Short mmCIF file of C-alpha atoms in Angstrom, two decimals:
data_model
loop_
_atom_site.label_atom_id
_atom_site.label_comp_id
_atom_site.label_asym_id
_atom_site.label_seq_id
_atom_site.Cartn_x
_atom_site.Cartn_y
_atom_site.Cartn_z
CA ALA A 587 -19.80 24.66 8.97
CA GLY A 588 -17.57 24.68 11.55
CA LYS A 589 -14.80 28.02 10.47
CA ARG A 590 -18.55 29.21 7.86
CA SER A 591 -19.92 31.05 10.71
CA ALA A 592 -20.27 31.41 14.50
CA ASN A 593 -24.33 29.44 13.94
CA GLY A 594 -21.99 27.01 11.23
CA ARG A 595 -19.89 26.72 14.54
CA ARG A 596 -22.23 26.46 17.21
CA LEU A 597 -23.85 24.17 15.60
CA SER A 598 -21.33 21.58 14.16
CA THR A 599 -20.18 21.93 17.71
CA ALA A 600 -23.24 21.13 18.86
CA LEU A 601 -23.45 17.75 17.08
CA LEU A 602 -20.51 16.80 17.15
CA ALA A 603 -20.43 16.74 20.81
CA LEU A 604 -23.76 14.76 20.18
CA SER A 605 -22.48 12.23 18.51
CA GLY A 606 -19.58 11.36 21.01
CA LEU A 607 -21.69 12.17 23.70
CA MET A 608 -24.60 9.46 22.56
CA SER A 609 -23.22 6.45 21.00
CA TYR A 610 -21.64 5.10 23.65
CA PRO A 611 -25.32 4.35 25.09
CA LEU A 612 -27.18 4.04 20.98
CA SER A 613 -24.47 1.16 20.80
CA VAL A 614 -25.98 -0.77 24.08
CA ALA A 615 -29.42 0.21 22.06
CA ALA A 616 -28.29 -1.56 19.60
CA TRP A 617 -26.91 -4.39 20.72
CA MET A 618 -29.34 -5.15 22.60
CA SER A 619 -31.68 -5.40 19.78
CA LEU A 620 -30.49 -8.12 18.31
CA ASN A 621 -31.96 -11.90 18.65
CA LYS A 622 -29.23 -12.75 21.00
CA PRO A 623 -27.31 -11.69 24.64
CA PRO A 624 -24.87 -9.28 23.72
CA ALA A 625 -21.08 -10.29 25.07
CA ILE A 626 -20.07 -7.61 28.35
CA ASP A 627 -17.20 -6.64 26.05
CA ASN A 628 -20.28 -4.64 23.70
CA LEU A 629 -22.36 -3.54 27.45
CA VAL A 630 -19.04 -2.04 29.69
CA PRO A 631 -17.80 1.17 28.02
CA LEU A 632 -14.23 0.23 28.83
CA HIS A 633 -12.71 -0.26 25.01
CA LEU A 634 -10.01 2.89 24.42
CA CYS A 635 -12.83 3.80 21.72
CA ASP A 636 -16.18 4.05 23.68
CA LEU A 637 -13.92 5.93 26.24
CA THR A 638 -12.86 8.73 23.78
CA ALA A 639 -15.84 8.79 22.41
CA PHE A 640 -17.61 10.54 25.65
CA ILE A 641 -14.52 11.54 26.54
CA ALA A 642 -14.76 14.27 23.28
CA GLY A 643 -17.94 15.40 23.88
CA LEU A 644 -17.00 16.71 27.25
CA ALA A 645 -13.82 18.24 24.99
CA LEU A 646 -16.49 20.15 22.99
CA LEU A 647 -18.35 21.63 25.89
CA THR A 648 -15.69 22.52 28.65
CA LYS A 649 -12.93 23.20 25.97
CA HIS A 650 -10.51 20.72 28.59
CA PRO A 651 -7.07 20.66 28.31
CA LEU A 652 -6.35 17.20 29.04
CA LEU A 653 -9.87 16.31 27.42
CA ARG A 654 -8.66 17.80 24.00
CA SER A 655 -5.42 16.41 23.99
CA LEU A 656 -6.35 13.09 24.64
CA THR A 657 -9.32 13.65 21.78
CA TYR A 658 -7.21 14.72 19.43
CA PHE A 659 -3.95 12.08 19.77
CA TRP A 660 -5.82 8.81 21.03
CA GLY A 661 -8.97 9.87 18.03
CA LEU A 662 -6.05 9.59 14.92
CA ALA A 663 -3.53 7.75 16.83
CA ALA A 664 -6.46 4.83 17.79
CA THR A 665 -9.57 5.39 16.90
CA MET A 666 -7.87 5.83 13.03
CA GLN A 667 -6.83 2.29 13.36
CA ALA A 668 -10.22 1.10 14.53
CA LEU A 669 -11.92 1.83 11.66
CA LEU A 670 -8.86 0.73 9.11
CA THR A 671 -9.75 -2.62 10.46
CA PRO A 672 -13.02 -2.59 12.33
CA ALA A 673 -13.10 -5.23 14.54
CA ILE A 674 -16.74 -5.79 14.36
CA THR A 675 -18.79 -8.91 14.38
CA VAL A 676 -22.40 -8.17 12.66
CA GLY A 677 -22.52 -6.21 9.39
CA PHE A 678 -24.27 -3.93 6.95
CA PRO A 679 -26.99 -3.54 7.80
CA ALA A 680 -27.26 -4.57 12.06
CA TRP A 681 -27.56 -1.81 14.39
CA PRO A 682 -23.96 -2.45 15.60
CA PHE A 683 -22.21 -2.01 12.47
CA VAL A 684 -23.72 1.20 11.73
CA MET A 685 -23.51 2.07 15.35
CA PHE A 686 -19.86 1.31 15.27
CA PHE A 687 -19.20 3.84 11.85
CA ILE A 688 -21.16 6.62 13.01
CA GLN A 689 -19.36 6.28 17.06
CA HIS A 690 -15.33 6.07 14.53
CA PHE A 691 -16.41 8.71 12.70
CA ALA A 692 -17.49 11.28 15.43
CA ILE A 693 -14.23 9.89 17.43
CA VAL A 694 -11.82 11.46 14.27
CA GLY A 695 -14.49 14.40 13.37
CA THR A 696 -13.66 15.61 16.42
CA ALA A 697 -10.42 15.18 16.89
CA LEU A 698 -9.40 17.66 12.90
CA TYR A 699 -11.89 19.27 14.79
CA ILE A 700 -10.32 21.24 17.97
CA PRO A 701 -7.57 22.19 15.94
CA ILE A 702 -9.02 23.00 12.27
CA VAL A 703 -11.75 24.75 13.52
CA GLU A 704 -11.05 25.23 17.70
CA GLY A 705 -7.56 26.39 17.20
CA TRP A 706 -6.35 23.74 19.95
CA ARG A 707 -2.65 23.72 19.81
CA PRO A 708 -0.88 20.88 22.34
CA LEU A 709 1.40 21.93 25.21
CA ASP A 710 4.92 23.36 25.22
CA PRO A 711 7.10 21.90 24.36
CA LEU A 712 6.25 20.06 21.47
CA TRP A 713 6.74 17.17 23.20
CA LYS A 714 4.89 17.63 26.34
CA SER A 715 1.56 16.52 25.81
CA PRO A 716 2.02 12.84 23.72
CA LEU A 717 3.99 12.41 27.00
CA GLU A 718 1.55 13.59 28.61
CA VAL A 719 -1.42 11.14 26.67
CA TYR A 720 0.64 8.15 26.72
CA LYS A 721 1.55 8.59 30.59
CA TRP A 722 -2.70 7.66 29.97
CA SER A 723 -2.41 4.86 27.89
CA VAL A 724 -0.55 3.20 29.93
CA ILE A 725 -2.71 3.84 33.06
CA TYR A 726 -5.78 3.22 31.05
CA MET A 727 -3.94 -0.34 29.92
CA ALA A 728 -2.45 -1.39 33.75
CA VAL A 729 -6.55 -1.09 34.65
CA VAL A 730 -7.95 -3.08 31.64
CA LEU A 731 -5.56 -5.81 32.70
CA VAL A 732 -6.76 -5.94 35.23
CA VAL A 733 -10.58 -4.91 34.79
CA ASN A 734 -9.94 -8.59 31.80
CA PRO A 735 -9.47 -11.53 33.99
CA LEU A 736 -12.01 -10.29 36.76
CA LEU A 737 -14.64 -10.31 33.96
CA GLY A 738 -13.65 -12.95 30.62
CA THR A 739 -12.77 -10.05 28.75
CA ASN A 740 -10.68 -8.29 25.87
CA PHE A 741 -11.07 -4.63 26.64
CA GLY A 742 -8.39 -3.29 23.98
CA PHE A 743 -7.94 -6.01 22.33
CA LEU A 744 -5.07 -6.53 25.98
CA SER A 745 -5.57 -10.03 26.64
CA ARG A 746 -6.05 -11.24 22.43
CA PRO A 747 -5.66 -10.14 19.07
CA PRO A 748 -9.21 -9.02 17.78
CA ASP A 749 -10.67 -11.87 15.48
CA ASN A 750 -11.28 -9.51 12.49
CA PRO A 751 -7.61 -8.83 11.24
CA SER A 752 -5.74 -6.05 12.60
CA LEU A 753 -2.03 -4.65 13.05
CA ILE A 754 -1.47 -6.37 16.21
CA ASP A 755 -1.84 -10.11 14.06
CA HIS A 756 2.20 -8.27 13.33
CA LEU A 757 3.29 -7.49 16.86
CA GLY A 758 3.91 -11.27 18.40
CA PRO A 759 2.75 -13.42 20.44
CA TRP A 760 0.76 -12.05 23.53
CA PRO A 761 2.07 -10.21 26.31
CA TRP A 762 5.48 -9.75 23.67
CA TYR A 763 2.63 -7.93 21.61
CA LEU A 764 1.20 -4.59 23.99
CA PHE A 765 4.72 -3.56 24.49
CA ALA A 766 4.41 -3.10 20.00
CA MET A 767 1.47 -1.34 20.70
CA GLN A 768 2.82 0.33 23.05
CA ALA A 769 5.99 1.98 21.82
CA ILE A 770 3.75 1.89 18.24
CA ALA A 771 1.58 4.62 20.42
CA LEU A 772 4.05 7.35 21.27
CA THR A 773 5.90 7.32 18.57
CA LEU A 774 2.59 8.00 16.53
CA PHE A 775 1.97 10.28 19.28
CA LEU A 776 5.15 12.48 18.90
CA LEU A 777 4.57 11.61 15.69
CA LEU A 778 1.00 13.94 15.44
CA ALA A 779 2.14 17.28 17.53
CA LEU A 780 4.94 17.49 14.66
CA PRO A 781 2.11 19.48 12.27
CA PHE A 782 1.85 22.16 15.39
CA ARG A 783 5.87 22.95 15.03
CA GLY A 784 5.55 26.67 15.83
CA ARG A 785 2.01 27.35 15.78
CA ARG A 786 0.40 28.67 18.61
CA GLU A 787 -3.42 28.17 20.02
CA GLU A 788 -5.78 30.92 18.35
CA ARG A 789 -7.49 32.51 20.78
#
């Protein structure tokens, strides 16, 4: 729809932006609708995908280069993993389950939409954007490693692996799996930049 016409682009951009910006408050409302108090992990937006959903919405509205880079690399390197091994403790048709997939599909959709429809490209040289996003990934990890012990949370799954089976289960015990996660993240960021070799941003 975004490629087909100017009106289609405006509508699809608005829908994706709304999905990203509203997914966190709607997810909180979904958890509050259950008959038990939600965990603080589900109320404070410090999971990487919570932040990425908000960043993705802003990236579509502002076209800010850093926000677009974060959306593309975090959306495809991290959120795709969340979709393949969802860390969700309730099943369908519970509203938190539905909102989990709406949020994560909105992130991945935006991560693909930005280069395919809007013509975004990583910075030159090709390694610059992956390293910039990696820097912000390390900053995120440092902040969350301080917050988790204070709140008793597991944001970013940096205190322990999720209860559901995931890739983290194969990366060794804590804290060693943190280093493996960072190495995998950097590798994926660099690989995700490769399709843009020799391609310039559309104006």
